[in-house]
Amino acid sequence: MKKLYLVLVVGVCMILSPIFASAEGFTISVKPEIPDNQKDTSQTMYNIQMAPNEEKEYVLHVTNDGEEERKVAIMMTDATTLPDGTIDMSNPQVKLIKKAKNKLSELASLQQDTLVIPAKSTKDATFTIKTPKEEMPGIILGAIYVLDKNEKGNSKDNEKAGMSIRNQMGYTTEVMLSLSDQQVKAKLALDKLKVGTYMGHPSLEIPIQNINPNIVPNVTVKTEIKKVGASEILVTDTKKNNQLAPQAFFPHQVKLSEDKIKNGTYTALIKADSDYGHWEWQREFKITKHQAKDINQRTEQGVNKLPWWVYILIIIGLILVILVSYLIYNVRKKNDNKK
């Protein structure tokens, strides 16, 4: 069990690498003040051990390296799994499974949710964690998230346009809390399948639930889809190296078609494998005529309507080609005149 625990901790540290903000002009940086209950002082995250019914204060140093005053928002977030199989902690409104217990966002409280930081200065964001009365195996995973309120841009508008700039406007410092050294066995479950669109294609969402409070690393998900009563496999899909956050959904997406889908009743055989277990489910799902028509229309719109920034990139590319061609022409003309 100790070997398993060490493997999980090393894996977590590799998975939870810090996310640096990369927006142009971003001047905020953060640094955790390593507490005395830190498990590994070489880490740039809070990897902490606490006892049941304990209360402790933690500090994050937030620095403004810019020439102007900055205003930042501070939030406590819970870990979740994105459709691409990576763990994310930058969303304060994440939806965990119904049976999720002891979420970091509920155990931790902030002394202030906003900081105004003068130019070339540092201020502290302080949060307190109050642990539950009972001992709990596994880990509680989340983050303290700093968002630069001075950065321009609306993340929702940019997501609609085909871009997400959420991580470009903030910095995530992970918090991994243990209340005991005891680990729990990995347990996955399957929620209701959903048909829709993803990345411009008809898609089947397979919501896999990580039931217990531990990370299940390097999960391979294999899917086969057939029409009910038929032997022909219509869709095969394999996705490796998925990292499943504790007590969270993994909204795994399987592309159903390159273009249009047909209504009917289908069956999906789903297998999930990792070093910590094997799970297998078989589920039926229906695509009604109305659903098929709606999804096909949205797919066509997604294919035909490119985001605005794609057109800008095309125009910039054409201008660069013209400028380079003009410069080459001038250089050659000068060389010919010298001869």
Short mmCIF file of C-alpha atoms in Angstrom, two decimals:
data_model
loop_
_atom_site.label_atom_id
_atom_site.label_comp_id
_atom_site.label_asym_id
_atom_site.label_seq_id
_atom_site.Cartn_x
_atom_site.Cartn_y
_atom_site.Cartn_z
CA MET A 1 0.00 0.00 0.00
CA LYS A 2 2.92 2.34 0.74
CA LYS A 3 4.33 1.68 -2.74
CA LEU A 4 0.93 2.45 -4.25
CA TYR A 5 0.75 5.68 -2.25
CA LEU A 6 4.22 6.77 -3.42
CA VAL A 7 3.35 6.01 -7.04
CA LEU A 8 0.16 8.06 -6.76
CA VAL A 9 1.94 11.02 -5.14
CA VAL A 10 4.69 11.04 -7.80
CA GLY A 11 2.04 10.73 -10.51
CA VAL A 12 0.00 13.57 -9.05
CA CYS A 13 3.05 15.85 -8.94
CA MET A 14 3.76 15.12 -12.62
CA ILE A 15 0.12 15.64 -13.62
CA LEU A 16 -0.35 18.84 -11.62
CA SER A 17 2.34 21.01 -13.19
CA PRO A 18 1.69 24.75 -12.63
CA ILE A 19 -0.22 26.64 -15.33
CA PHE A 20 1.50 29.91 -16.14
CA ALA A 21 -0.50 32.79 -17.55
CA SER A 22 0.61 33.69 -21.03
CA ALA A 23 -1.49 36.67 -22.05
CA GLU A 24 0.41 39.60 -23.47
CA GLY A 25 1.07 42.15 -20.74
CA PHE A 26 0.26 39.72 -17.92
CA THR A 27 2.26 40.99 -14.94
CA ILE A 28 0.95 38.90 -12.03
CA SER A 29 2.95 36.04 -10.49
CA VAL A 30 2.21 33.88 -7.46
CA LYS A 31 4.29 31.89 -4.98
CA PRO A 32 2.98 29.68 -2.17
CA GLU A 33 4.42 30.14 1.31
CA ILE A 34 5.41 26.58 2.14
CA PRO A 35 3.71 25.55 5.42
CA ASP A 36 5.19 23.35 8.16
CA ASN A 37 2.84 20.49 7.26
CA GLN A 38 4.06 20.36 3.63
CA LYS A 39 4.89 16.79 2.55
CA ASP A 40 7.52 17.82 -0.01
CA THR A 41 9.15 21.24 0.36
CA SER A 42 10.62 21.10 -3.16
CA GLN A 43 7.15 21.36 -4.74
CA THR A 44 5.55 24.62 -5.90
CA MET A 45 2.10 23.49 -4.77
CA TYR A 46 0.41 22.87 -1.43
CA ASN A 47 0.88 19.13 -0.80
CA ILE A 48 -0.31 19.12 2.79
CA GLN A 49 -1.25 16.68 5.55
CA MET A 50 -3.82 17.66 8.18
CA ALA A 51 -5.59 15.87 11.00
CA PRO A 52 -9.38 15.57 11.28
CA ASN A 53 -11.11 18.53 12.93
CA GLU A 54 -8.09 20.79 12.44
CA GLU A 55 -7.98 24.40 11.30
CA LYS A 56 -4.94 25.96 9.66
CA GLU A 57 -4.11 29.14 7.74
CA TYR A 58 -2.17 29.23 4.45
CA VAL A 59 -0.60 32.10 2.52
CA LEU A 60 -0.08 32.74 -1.20
CA HIS A 61 2.20 35.63 -2.21
CA VAL A 62 0.79 37.54 -5.20
CA THR A 63 3.24 39.88 -6.97
CA ASN A 64 2.55 42.68 -9.44
CA ASP A 65 5.68 43.15 -11.58
CA GLY A 66 4.01 45.77 -13.78
CA GLU A 67 4.17 49.54 -13.85
CA GLU A 68 0.50 49.99 -12.96
CA GLU A 69 -1.79 48.98 -10.10
CA ARG A 70 -3.54 45.62 -10.65
CA LYS A 71 -6.73 44.18 -9.22
CA VAL A 72 -6.99 40.40 -8.86
CA ALA A 73 -9.80 38.07 -7.83
CA ILE A 74 -9.03 35.11 -5.56
CA MET A 75 -11.06 31.87 -5.73
CA MET A 76 -10.93 28.37 -4.28
CA THR A 77 -11.67 25.73 -6.90
CA ASP A 78 -12.16 21.96 -7.12
CA ALA A 79 -10.36 19.65 -9.52
CA THR A 80 -12.21 18.28 -12.52
CA THR A 81 -11.39 16.35 -15.69
CA LEU A 82 -11.67 18.01 -19.09
CA PRO A 83 -12.88 16.21 -22.25
CA ASP A 84 -9.26 15.87 -23.40
CA GLY A 85 -8.47 13.78 -20.32
CA THR A 86 -6.47 16.38 -18.38
CA ILE A 87 -7.08 17.63 -14.85
CA ASP A 88 -8.15 21.27 -14.60
CA MET A 89 -8.58 23.55 -11.58
CA SER A 90 -9.29 26.92 -13.17
CA ASN A 91 -13.10 26.72 -13.11
CA PRO A 92 -14.79 27.95 -9.90
CA GLN A 93 -18.18 26.56 -11.00
CA VAL A 94 -17.19 22.97 -11.70
CA LYS A 95 -19.80 20.23 -11.26
CA LEU A 96 -18.62 17.20 -9.26
CA ILE A 97 -20.44 13.90 -8.82
CA LYS A 98 -23.52 13.96 -6.55
CA LYS A 99 -21.86 11.86 -3.85
CA ALA A 100 -18.74 14.06 -3.66
CA LYS A 101 -17.70 14.69 -0.06
CA ASN A 102 -15.34 17.20 1.52
CA LYS A 103 -14.75 19.45 -1.49
CA LEU A 104 -11.86 21.88 -1.13
CA SER A 105 -14.09 24.80 -2.12
CA GLU A 106 -16.27 24.02 0.92
CA LEU A 107 -13.48 23.24 3.40
CA ALA A 108 -11.41 26.33 2.53
CA SER A 109 -12.40 29.94 3.19
CA LEU A 110 -10.68 33.07 1.89
CA GLN A 111 -9.91 36.07 4.08
CA GLN A 112 -10.32 38.25 0.99
CA ASP A 113 -11.65 37.49 -2.48
CA THR A 114 -10.04 40.56 -4.09
CA LEU A 115 -6.60 42.16 -3.85
CA VAL A 116 -5.52 45.56 -5.15
CA ILE A 117 -1.76 45.40 -5.69
CA PRO A 118 0.32 48.54 -6.34
CA ALA A 119 2.98 48.50 -9.07
CA LYS A 120 6.14 46.53 -8.23
CA SER A 121 4.57 45.19 -5.03
CA THR A 122 3.50 41.95 -3.36
CA LYS A 123 0.38 41.22 -1.31
CA ASP A 124 -0.74 38.05 0.43
CA ALA A 125 -3.86 36.02 -0.27
CA THR A 126 -4.74 34.09 2.88
CA PHE A 127 -7.05 31.09 3.11
CA THR A 128 -8.03 28.82 6.00
CA ILE A 129 -8.81 25.10 5.74
CA LYS A 130 -11.11 23.53 8.35
CA THR A 131 -11.03 19.75 8.03
CA PRO A 132 -14.03 17.47 8.74
CA LYS A 133 -14.33 15.69 12.07
CA GLU A 134 -13.95 12.20 10.64
CA GLU A 135 -10.76 10.78 9.12
CA MET A 136 -10.93 10.34 5.35
CA PRO A 137 -8.76 8.13 3.12
CA GLY A 138 -7.45 9.35 -0.23
CA ILE A 139 -6.96 13.01 -1.16
CA ILE A 140 -8.91 16.24 -1.58
CA LEU A 141 -7.79 18.10 -4.69
CA GLY A 142 -8.35 21.66 -5.83
CA ALA A 143 -6.56 24.99 -6.10
CA ILE A 144 -6.34 28.62 -5.15
CA TYR A 145 -6.95 30.48 -8.41
CA VAL A 146 -5.82 34.06 -9.07
CA LEU A 147 -7.55 35.99 -11.85
CA ASP A 148 -6.27 39.32 -13.18
CA LYS A 149 -9.31 41.61 -13.30
CA ASN A 150 -7.41 44.20 -15.38
CA GLU A 151 -7.00 41.83 -18.33
CA LYS A 152 -9.34 42.68 -21.19
CA GLY A 153 -11.48 40.08 -22.85
CA ASN A 154 -14.50 37.97 -22.02
CA SER A 155 -13.74 34.25 -21.75
CA LYS A 156 -17.29 33.25 -22.77
CA ASP A 157 -17.19 35.41 -25.89
CA ASN A 158 -13.81 34.02 -26.86
CA GLU A 159 -14.92 30.44 -26.27
CA LYS A 160 -17.83 31.04 -28.67
CA ALA A 161 -15.33 32.35 -31.20
CA GLY A 162 -13.30 29.16 -30.92
CA MET A 163 -10.74 30.25 -28.31
CA SER A 164 -10.51 29.91 -24.55
CA ILE A 165 -8.36 32.43 -22.71
CA ARG A 166 -9.31 31.40 -19.18
CA ASN A 167 -5.80 30.14 -18.32
CA GLN A 168 -4.20 33.18 -20.01
CA MET A 169 -5.83 35.44 -17.43
CA GLY A 170 -5.02 33.55 -14.26
CA TYR A 171 -2.70 31.33 -12.33
CA THR A 172 -3.55 28.06 -10.63
CA THR A 173 -1.72 26.89 -7.50
CA GLU A 174 -2.76 23.34 -6.67
CA VAL A 175 -3.83 22.23 -3.20
CA MET A 176 -3.63 18.50 -2.45
CA LEU A 177 -4.90 17.73 1.03
CA SER A 178 -4.55 14.39 2.85
CA LEU A 179 -6.31 13.52 6.10
CA SER A 180 -4.61 10.11 6.43
CA ASP A 181 -2.03 7.91 4.70
CA GLN A 182 -4.74 5.42 3.78
CA GLN A 183 -5.56 5.03 0.10
CA VAL A 184 -8.85 3.88 -1.42
CA LYS A 185 -9.43 1.45 -4.24
CA ALA A 186 -10.15 3.03 -7.62
CA LYS A 187 -13.84 2.92 -8.55
CA LEU A 188 -15.37 4.17 -11.79
CA ALA A 189 -19.03 4.35 -12.81
CA LEU A 190 -20.89 5.38 -15.94
CA ASP A 191 -23.55 8.09 -16.07
CA LYS A 192 -26.18 8.57 -18.80
CA LEU A 193 -24.85 8.82 -22.38
CA LYS A 194 -25.56 12.06 -24.24
CA VAL A 195 -25.65 12.73 -27.98
CA GLY A 196 -24.65 16.19 -29.22
CA THR A 197 -21.84 18.02 -30.98
CA TYR A 198 -18.22 18.51 -29.94
CA MET A 199 -15.51 20.38 -31.85
CA GLY A 200 -17.87 20.74 -34.82
CA HIS A 201 -18.72 17.03 -35.15
CA PRO A 202 -21.60 14.80 -34.02
CA SER A 203 -20.45 13.29 -30.74
CA LEU A 204 -21.42 10.83 -28.02
CA GLU A 205 -20.56 12.08 -24.53
CA ILE A 206 -19.61 9.24 -22.20
CA PRO A 207 -19.64 10.68 -18.64
CA ILE A 208 -17.33 8.46 -16.58
CA GLN A 209 -17.47 9.12 -12.84
CA ASN A 210 -14.43 8.74 -10.61
CA ILE A 211 -16.30 7.83 -7.43
CA ASN A 212 -13.56 7.78 -4.80
CA PRO A 213 -11.25 10.54 -3.51
CA ASN A 214 -8.14 9.62 -5.47
CA ILE A 215 -6.68 10.34 -8.89
CA VAL A 216 -6.96 7.45 -11.35
CA PRO A 217 -4.02 8.04 -13.72
CA ASN A 218 -3.34 6.87 -17.28
CA VAL A 219 -6.78 5.48 -18.07
CA THR A 220 -7.36 4.05 -21.55
CA VAL A 221 -10.96 4.24 -22.79
CA LYS A 222 -12.03 2.06 -25.72
CA THR A 223 -15.46 2.41 -27.33
CA GLU A 224 -17.33 0.39 -29.97
CA ILE A 225 -20.70 1.52 -31.32
CA LYS A 226 -23.18 -0.61 -33.27
CA LYS A 227 -26.77 -0.27 -34.33
CA VAL A 228 -28.99 -2.45 -32.11
CA GLY A 229 -29.50 -5.85 -33.74
CA ALA A 230 -26.60 -5.42 -36.18
CA SER A 231 -23.13 -6.97 -36.07
CA GLU A 232 -21.30 -4.23 -37.98
CA ILE A 233 -19.19 -1.93 -35.81
CA LEU A 234 -19.93 1.63 -36.93
CA VAL A 235 -17.50 3.49 -34.66
CA THR A 236 -14.32 2.43 -32.89
CA ASP A 237 -12.46 4.85 -30.64
CA THR A 238 -9.47 4.56 -28.31
CA LYS A 239 -8.13 7.33 -26.10
CA LYS A 240 -5.11 6.79 -23.87
CA ASN A 241 -3.46 8.61 -20.95
CA ASN A 242 -6.59 10.11 -19.38
CA GLN A 243 -6.11 11.48 -15.86
CA LEU A 244 -9.27 11.31 -13.75
CA ALA A 245 -9.70 13.85 -10.95
CA PRO A 246 -11.09 12.69 -7.57
CA GLN A 247 -14.90 12.53 -7.26
CA ALA A 248 -15.35 14.19 -10.64
CA PHE A 249 -16.86 13.56 -14.07
CA PHE A 250 -14.77 12.76 -17.13
CA PRO A 251 -16.95 13.89 -20.10
CA HIS A 252 -15.25 11.60 -22.64
CA GLN A 253 -16.22 12.47 -26.22
CA VAL A 254 -16.48 9.98 -29.10
CA LYS A 255 -16.93 11.32 -32.62
CA LEU A 256 -19.92 9.60 -34.26
CA SER A 257 -19.42 10.79 -37.82
CA GLU A 258 -17.38 13.09 -40.04
CA ASP A 259 -20.57 14.71 -41.35
CA LYS A 260 -24.17 13.59 -40.79
CA ILE A 261 -25.68 11.10 -38.34
CA LYS A 262 -28.79 8.95 -38.74
CA ASN A 263 -31.58 8.41 -36.26
CA GLY A 264 -31.95 5.00 -34.64
CA THR A 265 -31.15 2.95 -31.55
CA TYR A 266 -27.50 2.16 -30.94
CA THR A 267 -25.45 0.25 -28.40
CA ALA A 268 -22.07 1.32 -27.02
CA LEU A 269 -19.53 -1.04 -25.49
CA ILE A 270 -17.16 0.97 -23.29
CA LYS A 271 -14.00 -0.35 -21.61
CA ALA A 272 -11.80 1.62 -19.23
CA ASP A 273 -8.39 0.27 -18.20
CA SER A 274 -5.63 1.47 -15.89
CA ASP A 275 -3.04 -0.05 -13.57
CA TYR A 276 -5.65 0.23 -10.81
CA GLY A 277 -8.58 -1.57 -12.38
CA HIS A 278 -10.70 -2.61 -15.37
CA TRP A 279 -14.26 -1.49 -15.97
CA GLU A 280 -16.69 -2.43 -18.72
CA TRP A 281 -20.17 -1.11 -19.55
CA GLN A 282 -22.71 -1.70 -22.31
CA ARG A 283 -25.38 0.94 -22.84
CA GLU A 284 -28.08 1.65 -25.41
CA PHE A 285 -28.81 5.17 -26.62
CA LYS A 286 -31.33 6.61 -29.06
CA ILE A 287 -31.01 9.32 -31.67
CA THR A 288 -34.44 10.64 -32.63
CA LYS A 289 -35.22 12.21 -36.01
CA HIS A 290 -35.45 15.61 -34.34
CA GLN A 291 -32.07 15.13 -32.62
CA ALA A 292 -30.41 13.98 -35.84
CA LYS A 293 -31.77 16.98 -37.76
CA ASP A 294 -30.70 19.44 -35.05
CA ILE A 295 -27.20 17.95 -34.70
CA ASN A 296 -26.67 17.80 -38.46
CA GLN A 297 -27.70 21.46 -38.81
CA ARG A 298 -25.32 22.51 -36.03
CA THR A 299 -22.53 20.46 -37.60
CA GLU A 300 -23.05 22.15 -40.98
CA GLN A 301 -23.03 25.58 -39.33
CA GLY A 302 -19.83 24.70 -37.46
CA VAL A 303 -18.14 23.56 -40.66
CA ASN A 304 -19.26 26.49 -42.78
CA LYS A 305 -18.83 29.27 -40.24
CA LEU A 306 -15.21 29.78 -39.25
CA PRO A 307 -14.32 31.84 -36.14
CA TRP A 308 -13.51 35.51 -36.85
CA TRP A 309 -9.90 35.11 -35.77
CA VAL A 310 -9.30 32.53 -38.53
CA TYR A 311 -10.16 35.15 -41.16
CA ILE A 312 -7.80 37.63 -39.48
CA LEU A 313 -4.97 35.08 -39.55
CA ILE A 314 -5.63 34.40 -43.24
CA ILE A 315 -5.53 38.13 -44.05
CA ILE A 316 -2.31 38.60 -42.04
CA GLY A 317 -0.78 35.60 -43.82
CA LEU A 318 -1.65 37.02 -47.24
CA ILE A 319 -0.18 40.42 -46.31
CA LEU A 320 3.05 38.76 -45.15
CA VAL A 321 3.30 36.75 -48.37
CA ILE A 322 2.86 39.93 -50.44
CA LEU A 323 5.46 41.84 -48.38
CA VAL A 324 8.03 39.02 -48.58
CA SER A 325 7.47 38.66 -52.33
CA TYR A 326 7.91 42.43 -52.78
CA LEU A 327 11.15 42.45 -50.78
CA ILE A 328 12.56 39.50 -52.74
CA TYR A 329 11.64 41.22 -56.00
CA ASN A 330 13.42 44.44 -54.94
CA VAL A 331 16.57 42.57 -53.86
CA ARG A 332 16.76 40.69 -57.14
CA LYS A 333 16.15 43.89 -59.13
CA LYS A 334 19.02 45.67 -57.32
CA ASN A 335 21.34 42.73 -57.95
CA ASP A 336 20.43 42.74 -61.65
CA ASN A 337 21.14 46.49 -61.90
CA LYS A 338 24.57 46.05 -60.29
CA LYS A 339 25.47 43.45 -62.88
#
